[in-house]
mmCIF file of C-alpha atoms in Angstrom:
data_model
loop_
_atom_site.group_PDB
_atom_site.id
_atom_site.type_symbol
_atom_site.label_atom_id
_atom_site.label_comp_id
_atom_site.label_asym_id
_atom_site.label_seq_id
_atom_site.Cartn_x
_atom_site.Cartn_y
_atom_site.Cartn_z
ATOM 1 C CA MET G 1 0.000 0.000 0.000
ATOM 2 C CA ARG G 2 1.509 3.318 -1.122
ATOM 3 C CA ALA G 3 0.385 6.399 0.753
ATOM 4 C CA VAL G 4 0.459 10.172 1.053
ATOM 5 C CA THR G 5 0.144 11.544 4.583
ATOM 6 C CA LEU G 6 -1.242 14.783 5.989
ATOM 7 C CA MET G 7 1.475 16.218 8.215
ATOM 8 C CA SER G 8 0.877 19.157 10.553
ATOM 9 C CA SER G 9 3.478 17.841 13.039
ATOM 10 C CA GLY G 10 0.715 17.631 15.664
ATOM 11 C CA LEU G 11 0.449 14.645 17.992
ATOM 12 C CA ASP G 12 -2.261 13.042 15.860
ATOM 13 C CA SER G 13 -0.598 13.397 12.462
ATOM 14 C CA VAL G 14 2.731 12.106 13.780
ATOM 15 C CA ALA G 15 1.091 9.176 15.581
ATOM 16 C CA ALA G 16 -0.976 8.283 12.515
ATOM 17 C CA LEU G 17 2.138 8.281 10.333
ATOM 18 C CA ALA G 18 4.151 6.216 12.821
ATOM 19 C CA ILE G 19 1.410 3.598 13.055
ATOM 20 C CA ALA G 20 0.597 3.505 9.337
ATOM 21 C CA GLN G 21 4.153 3.420 8.048
ATOM 22 C CA LYS G 22 4.667 -0.005 9.603
ATOM 23 C CA SER G 23 2.369 -1.483 6.958
ATOM 24 C CA SER G 24 2.435 1.227 4.283
ATOM 25 C CA ASP G 25 4.955 2.690 1.878
ATOM 26 C CA VAL G 26 4.545 6.377 2.706
ATOM 27 C CA VAL G 27 6.125 8.339 -0.141
ATOM 28 C CA LEU G 28 4.993 11.915 0.494
ATOM 29 C CA ALA G 29 3.949 14.182 3.379
ATOM 30 C CA LEU G 30 1.978 17.381 2.839
ATOM 31 C CA THR G 31 2.072 20.351 5.203
ATOM 32 C CA PHE G 32 -0.385 23.163 4.560
ATOM 33 C CA ASP G 33 0.329 26.859 5.046
ATOM 34 C CA TYR G 34 -3.002 28.646 5.394
ATOM 35 C CA GLY G 35 -1.712 31.467 7.573
ATOM 36 C CA GLN G 36 -2.204 29.675 10.884
ATOM 37 C CA ARG G 37 -0.435 31.128 13.930
ATOM 38 C CA SER G 38 1.844 28.110 14.292
ATOM 39 C CA VAL G 39 2.743 27.719 10.619
ATOM 40 C CA ARG G 40 6.515 28.180 10.969
ATOM 41 C CA ARG G 41 6.682 25.683 13.832
ATOM 42 C CA GLU G 42 4.510 23.228 11.885
ATOM 43 C CA ILE G 43 6.691 23.462 8.793
ATOM 44 C CA ASP G 44 9.983 23.138 10.686
ATOM 45 C CA TYR G 45 8.771 20.282 12.886
ATOM 46 C CA SER G 46 7.137 18.483 9.948
ATOM 47 C CA LYS G 47 10.421 18.650 8.070
ATOM 48 C CA ALA G 48 12.170 17.055 11.054
ATOM 49 C CA ILE G 49 9.549 14.277 11.117
ATOM 50 C CA CYS G 50 9.931 13.660 7.394
ATOM 51 C CA ASP G 51 13.728 13.629 7.678
ATOM 52 C CA HIS G 52 13.381 11.049 10.452
ATOM 53 C CA TYR G 53 11.377 8.729 8.203
ATOM 54 C CA GLY G 54 13.073 9.642 4.920
ATOM 55 C CA ILE G 55 9.829 10.874 3.356
ATOM 56 C CA GLU G 56 9.506 13.575 0.701
ATOM 57 C CA HIS G 57 8.024 16.733 2.229
ATOM 58 C CA ARG G 58 6.014 19.345 0.348
ATOM 59 C CA ILE G 59 4.516 22.573 1.647
ATOM 60 C CA ILE G 60 1.223 23.601 0.070
ATOM 61 C CA LEU G 61 0.403 27.319 0.197
ATOM 62 C CA LEU G 62 -3.279 28.076 0.725
ATOM 63 C CA ASP G 63 -3.170 31.836 1.170
ATOM 64 C CA TRP G 64 -6.749 32.158 -0.064
ATOM 65 C CA LEU G 65 -7.891 30.072 2.904
ATOM 66 C CA LYS G 66 -6.356 32.634 5.246
ATOM 67 C CA ASP G 67 -8.217 35.392 3.400
ATOM 68 C CA ILE G 68 -11.603 33.807 4.108
ATOM 69 C CA THR G 69 -10.912 32.735 7.707
ATOM 70 C CA ASN G 70 -11.855 35.105 10.523
ATOM 71 C CA THR G 71 -11.390 32.860 13.562
ATOM 72 C CA SER G 72 -8.546 32.900 16.069
ATOM 73 C CA LEU G 73 -6.463 30.100 14.550
ATOM 74 C CA VAL G 74 -5.587 32.523 11.752
ATOM 75 C CA ASN G 75 -6.807 35.971 12.804
ATOM 76 C CA GLU G 76 -4.344 37.257 15.394
ATOM 77 C CA GLU G 77 -6.676 40.070 16.369
ATOM 78 C CA VAL G 78 -8.937 37.455 17.974
ATOM 79 C CA ASP G 79 -7.830 35.728 21.176
ATOM 80 C CA VAL G 80 -7.363 31.963 21.186
ATOM 81 C CA PRO G 81 -9.517 30.496 24.005
ATOM 82 C CA GLU G 82 -7.694 29.263 27.097
ATOM 83 C CA LEU G 83 -9.008 26.061 28.649
ATOM 84 C CA SER G 84 -8.322 23.933 31.711
ATOM 85 C CA VAL G 85 -8.423 20.164 32.162
ATOM 86 C CA ASP G 86 -11.784 20.583 33.945
ATOM 87 C CA ASP G 87 -13.160 22.236 30.810
ATOM 88 C CA LEU G 88 -12.512 18.987 28.915
ATOM 89 C CA SER G 89 -14.472 16.888 31.416
ATOM 90 C CA GLY G 90 -17.681 17.123 29.406
ATOM 91 C CA LYS G 91 -19.635 18.654 32.295
ATOM 92 C CA ASN G 92 -20.104 21.832 30.281
ATOM 93 C CA GLU G 93 -20.058 20.917 26.601
ATOM 94 C CA SER G 94 -20.611 24.529 25.554
ATOM 95 C CA VAL G 95 -17.000 25.343 26.548
ATOM 96 C CA THR G 96 -15.445 22.905 24.080
ATOM 97 C CA GLU G 97 -18.081 23.688 21.465
ATOM 98 C CA ASP G 98 -17.258 27.397 21.703
ATOM 99 C CA SER G 99 -13.529 26.598 21.570
ATOM 100 C CA ALA G 100 -14.035 24.537 18.417
ATOM 101 C CA LYS G 101 -15.979 27.346 16.764
ATOM 102 C CA SER G 102 -13.272 29.856 17.657
ATOM 103 C CA VAL G 103 -10.564 27.913 15.778
ATOM 104 C CA TRP G 104 -12.683 26.638 12.880
ATOM 105 C CA VAL G 105 -11.269 27.114 9.366
ATOM 106 C CA PRO G 106 -13.839 26.804 6.545
ATOM 107 C CA ASN G 107 -13.806 23.247 5.147
ATOM 108 C CA ARG G 108 -10.148 22.888 6.131
ATOM 109 C CA ASN G 109 -9.965 19.106 6.359
ATOM 110 C CA GLY G 110 -12.106 18.760 3.255
ATOM 111 C CA VAL G 111 -9.649 20.924 1.314
ATOM 112 C CA PHE G 112 -6.658 19.044 2.749
ATOM 113 C CA LEU G 113 -8.034 15.630 1.850
ATOM 114 C CA ASN G 114 -8.961 16.615 -1.685
ATOM 115 C CA ILE G 115 -5.511 18.056 -2.359
ATOM 116 C CA ALA G 116 -3.867 14.996 -0.835
ATOM 117 C CA ALA G 117 -6.049 12.707 -2.966
ATOM 118 C CA SER G 118 -4.842 14.523 -6.075
ATOM 119 C CA PHE G 119 -1.234 13.945 -5.068
ATOM 120 C CA ALA G 120 -2.014 10.340 -4.176
ATOM 121 C CA GLU G 121 -3.447 9.607 -7.603
ATOM 122 C CA SER G 122 -0.529 11.364 -9.311
ATOM 123 C CA TYR G 123 2.040 9.477 -7.194
ATOM 124 C CA ASP G 124 0.315 6.141 -7.865
ATOM 125 C CA CYS G 125 -0.775 5.893 -4.225
ATOM 126 C CA ASP G 126 -4.055 4.386 -3.107
ATOM 127 C CA THR G 127 -4.183 5.871 0.397
ATOM 128 C CA VAL G 128 -4.201 9.196 2.239
ATOM 129 C CA ILE G 129 -3.215 8.952 5.918
ATOM 130 C CA ALA G 130 -4.897 11.358 8.338
ATOM 131 C CA GLY G 131 -4.781 11.843 12.106
ATOM 132 C CA PHE G 132 -8.535 12.088 12.596
ATOM 133 C CA ASN G 133 -9.442 10.713 16.020
ATOM 134 C CA GLY G 134 -12.333 9.791 18.240
ATOM 135 C CA GLU G 135 -11.706 12.387 20.945
ATOM 136 C CA GLU G 136 -11.757 15.418 18.666
ATOM 137 C CA ALA G 137 -14.611 14.010 16.581
ATOM 138 C CA LYS G 138 -16.914 14.870 19.493
ATOM 139 C CA THR G 139 -16.592 18.581 18.691
ATOM 140 C CA PHE G 140 -15.001 18.574 15.219
ATOM 141 C CA PRO G 141 -17.242 16.651 12.780
ATOM 142 C CA ASP G 142 -14.475 16.618 10.171
ATOM 143 C CA ASN G 143 -12.557 14.229 12.449
ATOM 144 C CA SER G 144 -15.297 11.606 12.473
ATOM 145 C CA LYS G 145 -15.616 8.182 10.889
ATOM 146 C CA GLU G 146 -18.656 9.472 9.010
ATOM 147 C CA PHE G 147 -16.473 12.148 7.412
ATOM 148 C CA VAL G 148 -13.877 9.550 6.420
ATOM 149 C CA ASP G 149 -16.558 7.303 4.900
ATOM 150 C CA ALA G 150 -18.076 10.219 2.986
ATOM 151 C CA SER G 151 -14.640 11.206 1.663
ATOM 152 C CA ASP G 152 -14.021 7.654 0.476
ATOM 153 C CA ARG G 153 -17.297 7.707 -1.422
ATOM 154 C CA CYS G 154 -16.349 11.006 -3.021
ATOM 155 C CA PHE G 155 -12.903 9.765 -4.050
ATOM 156 C CA SER G 156 -14.402 6.655 -5.626
ATOM 157 C CA TYR G 157 -15.765 9.082 -8.222
ATOM 158 C CA SER G 158 -13.128 11.821 -8.267
ATOM 159 C CA THR G 159 -9.930 9.722 -8.442
ATOM 160 C CA ALA G 160 -9.191 7.227 -11.196
ATOM 161 C CA ASN G 161 -7.627 4.753 -8.754
ATOM 162 C CA GLY G 162 -10.208 5.050 -5.956
ATOM 163 C CA VAL G 163 -8.043 6.691 -3.292
ATOM 164 C CA GLU G 164 -9.150 5.919 0.272
ATOM 165 C CA VAL G 165 -8.528 7.612 3.625
ATOM 166 C CA LEU G 166 -6.691 5.676 6.324
ATOM 167 C CA ALA G 167 -7.353 7.083 9.807
ATOM 168 C CA PRO G 168 -5.682 4.677 12.269
ATOM 169 C CA LEU G 169 -6.686 6.816 15.265
ATOM 170 C CA ILE G 170 -10.358 7.110 14.365
ATOM 171 C CA ASP G 171 -11.603 5.227 17.452
ATOM 172 C CA MET G 172 -8.972 6.495 19.906
ATOM 173 C CA ASP G 173 -8.868 9.134 22.599
ATOM 174 C CA LYS G 174 -5.675 11.114 23.186
ATOM 175 C CA LYS G 175 -4.431 8.832 25.969
ATOM 176 C CA SER G 176 -4.647 5.842 23.632
ATOM 177 C CA ILE G 177 -2.963 7.852 20.880
ATOM 178 C CA VAL G 178 -0.036 8.607 23.184
ATOM 179 C CA HIS G 179 0.364 4.927 24.078
ATOM 180 C CA GLU G 180 0.176 3.837 20.436
ATOM 181 C CA ALA G 181 2.587 6.563 19.317
ATOM 182 C CA ILE G 182 5.172 5.597 21.933
ATOM 183 C CA GLU G 183 4.744 1.924 21.023
ATOM 184 C CA ALA G 184 5.332 2.827 17.359
ATOM 185 C CA LYS G 185 8.445 4.831 18.322
ATOM 186 C CA ALA G 186 7.019 8.039 16.880
ATOM 187 C CA PRO G 187 9.473 10.965 17.154
ATOM 188 C CA LEU G 188 7.171 12.972 19.406
ATOM 189 C CA GLU G 189 10.044 15.192 20.470
ATOM 190 C CA TRP G 190 9.412 16.906 17.103
ATOM 191 C CA SER G 191 5.645 17.045 17.418
ATOM 192 C CA TRP G 192 4.058 20.500 17.779
ATOM 193 C CA SER G 193 0.422 20.680 18.902
ATOM 194 C CA CYS G 194 0.102 24.253 20.197
ATOM 195 C CA TYR G 195 -2.132 26.681 18.311
ATOM 196 C CA HIS G 196 0.567 29.311 18.810
ATOM 197 C CA GLY G 197 4.018 29.399 17.264
ATOM 198 C CA GLU G 198 6.250 30.622 20.085
ATOM 199 C CA ASP G 199 9.467 28.969 21.290
ATOM 200 C CA LYS G 200 7.515 26.761 23.691
ATOM 201 C CA PRO G 201 3.891 25.538 23.762
ATOM 202 C CA CYS G 202 1.526 27.921 25.528
ATOM 203 C CA GLY G 203 0.057 25.149 27.693
ATOM 204 C CA VAL G 204 -3.425 26.694 27.843
ATOM 205 C CA CYS G 205 -4.956 26.415 24.362
ATOM 206 C CA GLU G 206 -7.294 23.455 23.856
ATOM 207 C CA SER G 207 -4.743 21.488 21.848
ATOM 208 C CA CYS G 208 -2.041 21.923 24.499
ATOM 209 C CA VAL G 209 -4.416 20.983 27.331
ATOM 210 C CA ARG G 210 -5.625 17.836 25.548
ATOM 211 C CA ARG G 211 -2.036 16.785 24.870
ATOM 212 C CA ALA G 212 -0.871 17.438 28.446
ATOM 213 C CA ARG G 213 -3.857 15.560 29.875
ATOM 214 C CA ALA G 214 -3.179 12.599 27.593
ATOM 215 C CA PHE G 215 0.440 12.239 28.679
ATOM 216 C CA HIS G 216 -0.527 12.693 32.337
ATOM 217 C CA GLU G 217 -3.223 10.013 32.110
ATOM 218 C CA ALA G 218 -0.811 7.723 30.276
ATOM 219 C CA GLY G 219 1.745 8.200 33.056
ATOM 220 C CA LEU G 220 4.384 9.338 30.564
ATOM 221 C CA LYS G 221 6.527 12.410 30.022
ATOM 222 C CA ASP G 222 5.960 14.325 26.811
ATOM 223 C CA PRO G 223 9.181 13.924 24.749
ATOM 224 C CA LEU G 224 8.717 17.433 23.312
ATOM 225 C CA MET G 225 8.614 19.000 26.756
ATOM 226 C CA VAL G 226 11.651 16.961 27.791
ATOM 227 C CA ARG G 227 13.586 18.168 24.755
ATOM 228 C CA LEU G 228 12.563 21.775 25.403
ATOM 229 C CA ASP G 229 13.364 21.328 29.134
ATOM 230 C CA VAL G 230 9.937 22.629 30.183
#
């Protein structure tokens, strides 16, 4: 199975690659620049991941996506929400729902998958690897199994070779993802999850809090934080 992988350098994309590459020939990783706050970190860390695995790395510029996005993931005039572990407990779902809305980018994963499917067909690959996962699917519908299945149906028409999406984390929460990533020897010391692009993760955005909680629940130290001596 030859594959193209979506690579943001986040925990999920790195874990998905590490798991999938054991049974797949991953020939290309795509990192998207749509003006997100953390874009330079994502590009640099993704390159390190690709160097680790010896995979071709391409950066896809989507400046038009920045132009039509008004939420905080791209618009630096809007504050990124700060959450706590208690906010992720599910006791007040409106907190995570509001957080998801505040970082939403119009049809982002749909755009990513369609571009990756084009590369997959061109590179004679039958698979696109994505880090979609069960935990984030609760508030981000474009992380769900239903979204993956719908994309597969679309690609059965729009690609000559019937490209399919492989989402090895689709039923996992973040704790399980951490365990699986460590088991697969994923280079998580070069995995950047923070919505911001500073020298160190902010620790309070939703992505940082989910990652920190996952490592804490797994009883493991985050290799990135060890490397950064945080």
